[in-house]
mmCIF file of C-alpha atoms in Angstrom:
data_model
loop_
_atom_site.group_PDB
_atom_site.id
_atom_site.type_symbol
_atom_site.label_atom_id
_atom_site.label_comp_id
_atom_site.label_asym_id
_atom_site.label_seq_id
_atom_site.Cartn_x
_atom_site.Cartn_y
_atom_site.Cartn_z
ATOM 1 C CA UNK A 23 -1.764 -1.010 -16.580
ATOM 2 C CA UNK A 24 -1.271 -1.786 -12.749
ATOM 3 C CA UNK A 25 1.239 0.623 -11.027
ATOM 4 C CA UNK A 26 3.912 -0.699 -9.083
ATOM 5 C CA UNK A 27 4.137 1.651 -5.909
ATOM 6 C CA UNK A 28 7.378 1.009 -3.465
ATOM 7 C CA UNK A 29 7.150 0.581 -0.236
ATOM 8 C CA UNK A 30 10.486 1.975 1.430
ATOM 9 C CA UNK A 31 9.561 1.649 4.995
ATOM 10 C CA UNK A 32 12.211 -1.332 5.404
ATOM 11 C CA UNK A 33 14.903 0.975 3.883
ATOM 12 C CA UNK A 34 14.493 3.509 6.586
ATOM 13 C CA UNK A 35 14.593 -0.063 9.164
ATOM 14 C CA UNK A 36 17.686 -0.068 8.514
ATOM 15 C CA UNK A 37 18.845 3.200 8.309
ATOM 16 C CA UNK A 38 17.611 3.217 12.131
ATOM 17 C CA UNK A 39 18.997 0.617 13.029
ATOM 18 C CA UNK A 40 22.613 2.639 13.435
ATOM 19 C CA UNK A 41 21.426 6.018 13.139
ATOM 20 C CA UNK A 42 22.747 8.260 10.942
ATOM 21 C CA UNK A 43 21.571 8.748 7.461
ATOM 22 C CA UNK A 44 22.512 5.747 5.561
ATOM 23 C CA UNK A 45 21.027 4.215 3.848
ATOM 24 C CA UNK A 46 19.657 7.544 2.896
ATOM 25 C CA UNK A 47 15.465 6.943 2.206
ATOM 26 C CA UNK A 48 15.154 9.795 -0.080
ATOM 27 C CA UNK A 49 17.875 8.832 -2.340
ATOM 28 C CA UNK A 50 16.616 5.557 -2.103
ATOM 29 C CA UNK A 51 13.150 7.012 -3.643
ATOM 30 C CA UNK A 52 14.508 8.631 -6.177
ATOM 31 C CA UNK A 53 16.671 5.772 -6.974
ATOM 32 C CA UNK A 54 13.499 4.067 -7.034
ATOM 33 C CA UNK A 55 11.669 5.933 -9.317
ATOM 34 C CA UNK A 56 14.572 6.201 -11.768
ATOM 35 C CA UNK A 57 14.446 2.345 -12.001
ATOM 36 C CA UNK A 58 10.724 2.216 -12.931
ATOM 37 C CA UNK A 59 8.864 2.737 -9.743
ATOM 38 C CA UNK A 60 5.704 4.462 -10.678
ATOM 39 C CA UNK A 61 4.923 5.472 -7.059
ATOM 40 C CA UNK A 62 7.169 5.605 -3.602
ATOM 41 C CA UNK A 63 4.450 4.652 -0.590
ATOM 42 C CA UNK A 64 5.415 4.638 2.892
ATOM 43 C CA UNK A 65 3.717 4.175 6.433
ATOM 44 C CA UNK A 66 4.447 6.491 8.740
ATOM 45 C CA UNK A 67 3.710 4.603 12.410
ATOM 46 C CA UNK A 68 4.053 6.600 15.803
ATOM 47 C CA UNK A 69 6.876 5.432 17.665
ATOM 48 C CA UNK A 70 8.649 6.198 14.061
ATOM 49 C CA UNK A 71 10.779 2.727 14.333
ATOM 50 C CA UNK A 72 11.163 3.122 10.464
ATOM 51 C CA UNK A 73 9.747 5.782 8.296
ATOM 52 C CA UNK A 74 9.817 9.014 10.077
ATOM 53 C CA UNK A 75 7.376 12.457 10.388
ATOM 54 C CA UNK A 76 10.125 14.200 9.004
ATOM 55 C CA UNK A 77 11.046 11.929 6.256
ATOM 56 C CA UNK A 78 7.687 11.925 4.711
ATOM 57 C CA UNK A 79 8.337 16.252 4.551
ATOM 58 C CA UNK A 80 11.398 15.874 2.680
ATOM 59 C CA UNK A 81 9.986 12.924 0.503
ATOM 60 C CA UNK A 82 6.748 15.170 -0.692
ATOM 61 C CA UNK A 83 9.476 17.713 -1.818
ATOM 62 C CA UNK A 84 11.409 15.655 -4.893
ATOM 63 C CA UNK A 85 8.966 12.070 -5.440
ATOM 64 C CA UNK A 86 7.769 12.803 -8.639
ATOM 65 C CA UNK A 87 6.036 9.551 -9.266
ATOM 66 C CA UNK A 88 2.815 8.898 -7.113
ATOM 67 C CA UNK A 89 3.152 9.700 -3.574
ATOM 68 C CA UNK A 90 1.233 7.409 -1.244
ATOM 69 C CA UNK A 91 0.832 7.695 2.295
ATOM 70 C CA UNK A 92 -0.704 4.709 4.698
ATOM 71 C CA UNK A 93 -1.745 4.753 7.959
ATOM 72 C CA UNK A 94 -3.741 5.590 10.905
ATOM 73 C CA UNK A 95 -5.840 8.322 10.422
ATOM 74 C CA UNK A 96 -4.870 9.686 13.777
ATOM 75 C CA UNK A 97 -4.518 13.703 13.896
ATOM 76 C CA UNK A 98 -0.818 13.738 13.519
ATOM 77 C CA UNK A 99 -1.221 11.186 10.333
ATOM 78 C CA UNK A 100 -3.743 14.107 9.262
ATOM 79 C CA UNK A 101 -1.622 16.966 10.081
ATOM 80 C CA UNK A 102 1.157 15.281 7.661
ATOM 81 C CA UNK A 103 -1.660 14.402 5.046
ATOM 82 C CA UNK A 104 -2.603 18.234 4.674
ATOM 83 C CA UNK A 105 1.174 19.425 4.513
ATOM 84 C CA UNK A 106 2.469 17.210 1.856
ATOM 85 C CA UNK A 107 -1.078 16.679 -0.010
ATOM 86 C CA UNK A 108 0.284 13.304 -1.723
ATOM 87 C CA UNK A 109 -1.632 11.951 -4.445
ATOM 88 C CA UNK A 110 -3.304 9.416 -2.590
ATOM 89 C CA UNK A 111 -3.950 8.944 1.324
ATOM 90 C CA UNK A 112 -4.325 4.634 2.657
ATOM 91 C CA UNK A 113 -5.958 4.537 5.571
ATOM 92 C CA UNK A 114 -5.322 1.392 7.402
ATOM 93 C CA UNK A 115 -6.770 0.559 10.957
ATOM 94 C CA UNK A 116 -3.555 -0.205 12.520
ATOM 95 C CA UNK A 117 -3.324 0.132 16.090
ATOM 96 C CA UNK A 118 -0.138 1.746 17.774
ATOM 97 C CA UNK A 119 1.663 -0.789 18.610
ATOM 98 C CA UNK A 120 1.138 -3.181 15.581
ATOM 99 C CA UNK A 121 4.259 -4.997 13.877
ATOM 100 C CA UNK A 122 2.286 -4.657 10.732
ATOM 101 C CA UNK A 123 -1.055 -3.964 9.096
ATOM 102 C CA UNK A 124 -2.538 -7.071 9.508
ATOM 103 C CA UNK A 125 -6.550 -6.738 8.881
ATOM 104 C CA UNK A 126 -8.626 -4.235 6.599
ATOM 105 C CA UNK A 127 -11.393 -1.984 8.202
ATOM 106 C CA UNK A 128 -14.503 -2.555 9.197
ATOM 107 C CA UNK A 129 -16.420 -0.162 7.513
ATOM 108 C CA UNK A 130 -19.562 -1.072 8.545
ATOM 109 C CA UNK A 131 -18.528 -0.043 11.986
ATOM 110 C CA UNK A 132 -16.486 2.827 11.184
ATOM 111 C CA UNK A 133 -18.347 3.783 8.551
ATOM 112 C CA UNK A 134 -19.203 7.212 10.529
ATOM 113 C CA UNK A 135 -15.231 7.669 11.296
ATOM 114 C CA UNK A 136 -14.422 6.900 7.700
ATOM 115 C CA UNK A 137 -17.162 9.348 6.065
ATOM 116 C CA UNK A 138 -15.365 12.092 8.409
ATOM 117 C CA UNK A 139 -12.075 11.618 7.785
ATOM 118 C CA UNK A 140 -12.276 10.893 3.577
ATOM 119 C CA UNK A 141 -14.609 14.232 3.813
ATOM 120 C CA UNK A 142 -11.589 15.730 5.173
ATOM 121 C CA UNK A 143 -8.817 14.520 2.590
ATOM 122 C CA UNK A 144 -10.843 15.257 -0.598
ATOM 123 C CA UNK A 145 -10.982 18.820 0.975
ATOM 124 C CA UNK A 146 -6.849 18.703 0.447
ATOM 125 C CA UNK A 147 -7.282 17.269 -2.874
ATOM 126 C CA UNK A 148 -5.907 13.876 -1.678
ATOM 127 C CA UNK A 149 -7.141 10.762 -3.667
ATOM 128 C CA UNK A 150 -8.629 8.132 -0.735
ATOM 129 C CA UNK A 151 -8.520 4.680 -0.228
ATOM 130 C CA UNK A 152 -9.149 2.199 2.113
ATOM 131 C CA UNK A 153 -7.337 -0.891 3.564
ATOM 132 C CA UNK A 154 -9.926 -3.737 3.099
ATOM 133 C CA UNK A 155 -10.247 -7.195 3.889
ATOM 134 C CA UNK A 156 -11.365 -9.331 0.654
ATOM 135 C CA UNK A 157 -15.104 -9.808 2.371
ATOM 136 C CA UNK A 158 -18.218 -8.688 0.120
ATOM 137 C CA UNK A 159 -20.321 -6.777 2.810
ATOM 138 C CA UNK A 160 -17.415 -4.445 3.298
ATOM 139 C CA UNK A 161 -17.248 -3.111 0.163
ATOM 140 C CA UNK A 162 -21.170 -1.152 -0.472
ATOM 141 C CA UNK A 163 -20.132 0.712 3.329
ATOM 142 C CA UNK A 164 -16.866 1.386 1.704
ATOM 143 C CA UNK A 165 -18.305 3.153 -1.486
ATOM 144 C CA UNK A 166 -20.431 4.989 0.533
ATOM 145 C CA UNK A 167 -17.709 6.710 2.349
ATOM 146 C CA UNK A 168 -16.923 8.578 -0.488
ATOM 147 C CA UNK A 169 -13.359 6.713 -1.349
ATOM 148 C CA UNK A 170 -12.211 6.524 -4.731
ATOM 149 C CA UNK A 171 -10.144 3.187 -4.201
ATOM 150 C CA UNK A 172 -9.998 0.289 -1.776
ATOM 151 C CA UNK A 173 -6.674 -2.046 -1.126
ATOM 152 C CA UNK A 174 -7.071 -5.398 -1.103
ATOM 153 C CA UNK A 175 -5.512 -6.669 2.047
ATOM 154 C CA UNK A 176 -3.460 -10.222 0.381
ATOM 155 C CA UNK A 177 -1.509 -11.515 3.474
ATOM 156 C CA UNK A 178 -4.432 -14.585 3.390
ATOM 157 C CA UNK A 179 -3.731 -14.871 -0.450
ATOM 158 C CA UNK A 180 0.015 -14.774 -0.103
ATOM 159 C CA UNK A 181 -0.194 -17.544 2.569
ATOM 160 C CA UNK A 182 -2.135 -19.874 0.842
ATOM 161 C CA UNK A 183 -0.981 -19.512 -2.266
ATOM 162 C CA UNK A 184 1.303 -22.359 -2.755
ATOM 163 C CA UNK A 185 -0.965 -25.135 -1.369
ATOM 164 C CA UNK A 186 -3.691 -24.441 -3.823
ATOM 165 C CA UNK A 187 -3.648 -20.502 -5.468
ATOM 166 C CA UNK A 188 -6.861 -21.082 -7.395
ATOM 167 C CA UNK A 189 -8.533 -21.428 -4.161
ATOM 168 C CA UNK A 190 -6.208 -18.861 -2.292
ATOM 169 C CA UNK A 191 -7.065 -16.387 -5.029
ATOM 170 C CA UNK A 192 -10.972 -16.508 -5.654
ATOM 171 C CA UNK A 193 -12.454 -14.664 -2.678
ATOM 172 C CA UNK A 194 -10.249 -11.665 -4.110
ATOM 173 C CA UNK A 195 -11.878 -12.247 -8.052
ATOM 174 C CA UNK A 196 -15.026 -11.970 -6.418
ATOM 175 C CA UNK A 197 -14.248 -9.054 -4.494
ATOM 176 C CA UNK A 198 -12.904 -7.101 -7.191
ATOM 177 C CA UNK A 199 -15.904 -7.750 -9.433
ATOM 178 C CA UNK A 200 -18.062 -5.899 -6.973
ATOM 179 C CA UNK A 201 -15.359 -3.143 -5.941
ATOM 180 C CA UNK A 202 -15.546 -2.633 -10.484
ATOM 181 C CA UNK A 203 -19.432 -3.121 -10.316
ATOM 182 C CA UNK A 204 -19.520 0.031 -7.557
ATOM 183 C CA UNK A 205 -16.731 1.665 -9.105
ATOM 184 C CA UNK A 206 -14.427 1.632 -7.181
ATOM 185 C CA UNK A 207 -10.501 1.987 -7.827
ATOM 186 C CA UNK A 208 -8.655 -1.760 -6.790
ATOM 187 C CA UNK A 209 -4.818 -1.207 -5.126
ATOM 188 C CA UNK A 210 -3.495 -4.507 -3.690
ATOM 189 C CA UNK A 211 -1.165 -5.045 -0.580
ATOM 190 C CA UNK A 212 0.600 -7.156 1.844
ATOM 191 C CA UNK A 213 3.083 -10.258 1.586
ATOM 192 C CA UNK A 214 3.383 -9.855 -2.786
ATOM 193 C CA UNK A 215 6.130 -11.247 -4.106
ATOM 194 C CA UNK A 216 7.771 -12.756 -7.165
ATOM 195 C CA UNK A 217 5.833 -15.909 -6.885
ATOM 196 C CA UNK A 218 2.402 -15.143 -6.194
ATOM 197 C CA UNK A 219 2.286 -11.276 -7.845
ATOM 198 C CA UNK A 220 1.249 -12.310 -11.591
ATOM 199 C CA UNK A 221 -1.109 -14.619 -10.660
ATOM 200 C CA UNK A 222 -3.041 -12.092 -9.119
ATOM 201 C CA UNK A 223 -2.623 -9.695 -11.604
ATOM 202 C CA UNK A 224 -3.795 -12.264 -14.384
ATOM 203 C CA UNK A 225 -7.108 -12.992 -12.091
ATOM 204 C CA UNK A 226 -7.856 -9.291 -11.405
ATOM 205 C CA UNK A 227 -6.369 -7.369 -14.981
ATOM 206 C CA UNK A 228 -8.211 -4.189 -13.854
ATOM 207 C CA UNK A 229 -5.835 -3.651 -10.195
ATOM 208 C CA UNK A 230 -4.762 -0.195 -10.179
ATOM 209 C CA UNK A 231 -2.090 -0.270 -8.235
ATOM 210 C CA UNK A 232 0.499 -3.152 -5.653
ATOM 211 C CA UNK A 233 2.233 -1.748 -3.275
ATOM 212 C CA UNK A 234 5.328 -4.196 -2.393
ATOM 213 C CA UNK A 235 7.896 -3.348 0.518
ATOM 214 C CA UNK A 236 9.198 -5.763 2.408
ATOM 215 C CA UNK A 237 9.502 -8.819 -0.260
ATOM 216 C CA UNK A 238 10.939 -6.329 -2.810
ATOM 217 C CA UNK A 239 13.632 -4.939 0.030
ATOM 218 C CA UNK A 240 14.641 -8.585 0.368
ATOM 219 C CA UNK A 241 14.786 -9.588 -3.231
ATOM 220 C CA UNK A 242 16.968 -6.424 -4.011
ATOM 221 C CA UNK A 243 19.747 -7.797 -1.444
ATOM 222 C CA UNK A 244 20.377 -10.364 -3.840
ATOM 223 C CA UNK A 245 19.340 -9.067 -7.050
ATOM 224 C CA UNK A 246 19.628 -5.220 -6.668
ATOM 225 C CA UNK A 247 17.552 -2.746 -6.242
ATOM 226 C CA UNK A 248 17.165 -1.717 -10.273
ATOM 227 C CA UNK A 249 17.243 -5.093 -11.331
ATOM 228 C CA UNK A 250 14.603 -6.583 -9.241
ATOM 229 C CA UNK A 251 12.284 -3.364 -9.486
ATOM 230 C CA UNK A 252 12.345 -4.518 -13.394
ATOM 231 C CA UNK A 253 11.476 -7.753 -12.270
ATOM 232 C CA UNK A 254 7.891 -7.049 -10.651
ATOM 233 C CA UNK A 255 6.850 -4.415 -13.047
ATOM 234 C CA UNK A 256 7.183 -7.340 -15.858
ATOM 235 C CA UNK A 257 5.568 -9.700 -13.120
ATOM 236 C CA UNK A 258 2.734 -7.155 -13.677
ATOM 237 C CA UNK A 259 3.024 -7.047 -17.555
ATOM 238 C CA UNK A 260 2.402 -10.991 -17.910
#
């Protein structure tokens, strides 16, 4: 069964956006949960423009579901990781000032930075994985950092999906064959939606785990949130 993790980073957008606490994020989670999320993630980012230090403290308190926390390992991010301890810790190489994660890490380069820092989290208990781009020489240096799971980063999927999704799809089958040959875990992430979520799901049965945010947000302004939380866990049940 792949778990459907939510992303509620947009939620706390707009909570920001006139200050305040509403929409309220941790109600929101639990909301969440209650309508068949199986895990809340968000993604803590400095300049806190959506999810904030102190929300992630008040989330670890009541989520009952999988927690998941992404981002930079930077030492704040760390300081948070060892507080909370959430179930799982994605480390993505954003840099400060990104809009959005928008490439997986090179662990051939980092591979030293990585080792350090995974070291670290298993010594809190915290489940690993890493943000990854769907390349095959990435993925030996990313077992060998000691991570349990790697994300599949699908923005290129999710673009090219409707001009020709076999094609858009198969350097992500071939990833995940060797990320199951290593044995590793497989989460997916970035730009999922409706349309393209079951097709991926069909080519790679053995994902672990999407995490969807922003799509999801969207589709939940139309449909509601507990109705279109249904939606993509039967997207995932296809």
């Amino acid at each position: 069964m792949t778990k459907l993790s939510v992303n509620i980073n947009k939620i706390a957008t707009l909570r920001n956006a006139r200050g305040a606490n509403n929409p309220d994020v941790v109600k929101v989670a639990l909301d969440a949960e209650r309508f068949g999320a199986q895990g809340i993630t968000v993604h803590p980012r400095p300049d806190e423009r959506h999810i904030r230090y102190d929300d992630v403290i008040a989330l670890h308190q009541v989520v009952t579901t999988e927690f998941n926390i992404e981002g930079y390992p930077d030492k704040r991010y760390m300081e948070l990781v060892r507080l909370t301890k959430p179930a799982q810790a994605t480390l993505v190489p954003d840099p400060p000032d990104a809009i959005t994660s928008n490439t997986g890490w090179d662990t051939i380069t980092h591979q030293s930075l990585l080792n350090d820092i995974i070291a670290e989290l298993h010594e809190y208990g915290v489940r690993t994985s890493i943000f990854i781009n769907p390349e095959n020489k990435y993925f030996e240096p990313a077992k060998n950092t000691g991570t349990e799971r790697v994300e599949l980063y699908t923005e290129p999927y999710a673009s090219h999906y409707h001009q020709d999704r076999d094609a858009a799809v198969r350097p992500y089958v071939e990833v995940a064959q060797l990320a199951r040959e290593l044995g590793l875990g497989l989460n997916a992430g970035h730009d999922l939606d409706l349309h393209n979520l079951a097709f991926l799901k069909q080519q790679i049965p053995w994902l672990d785990e999407v995490s969807i945010g922003h799509a999801l947000i969207c589709d939940a302004l139309y449909y509601g949130l507990e109705n279109t939380i249904q939606m993509y866990r039967r997207q995932l049940e296809l």
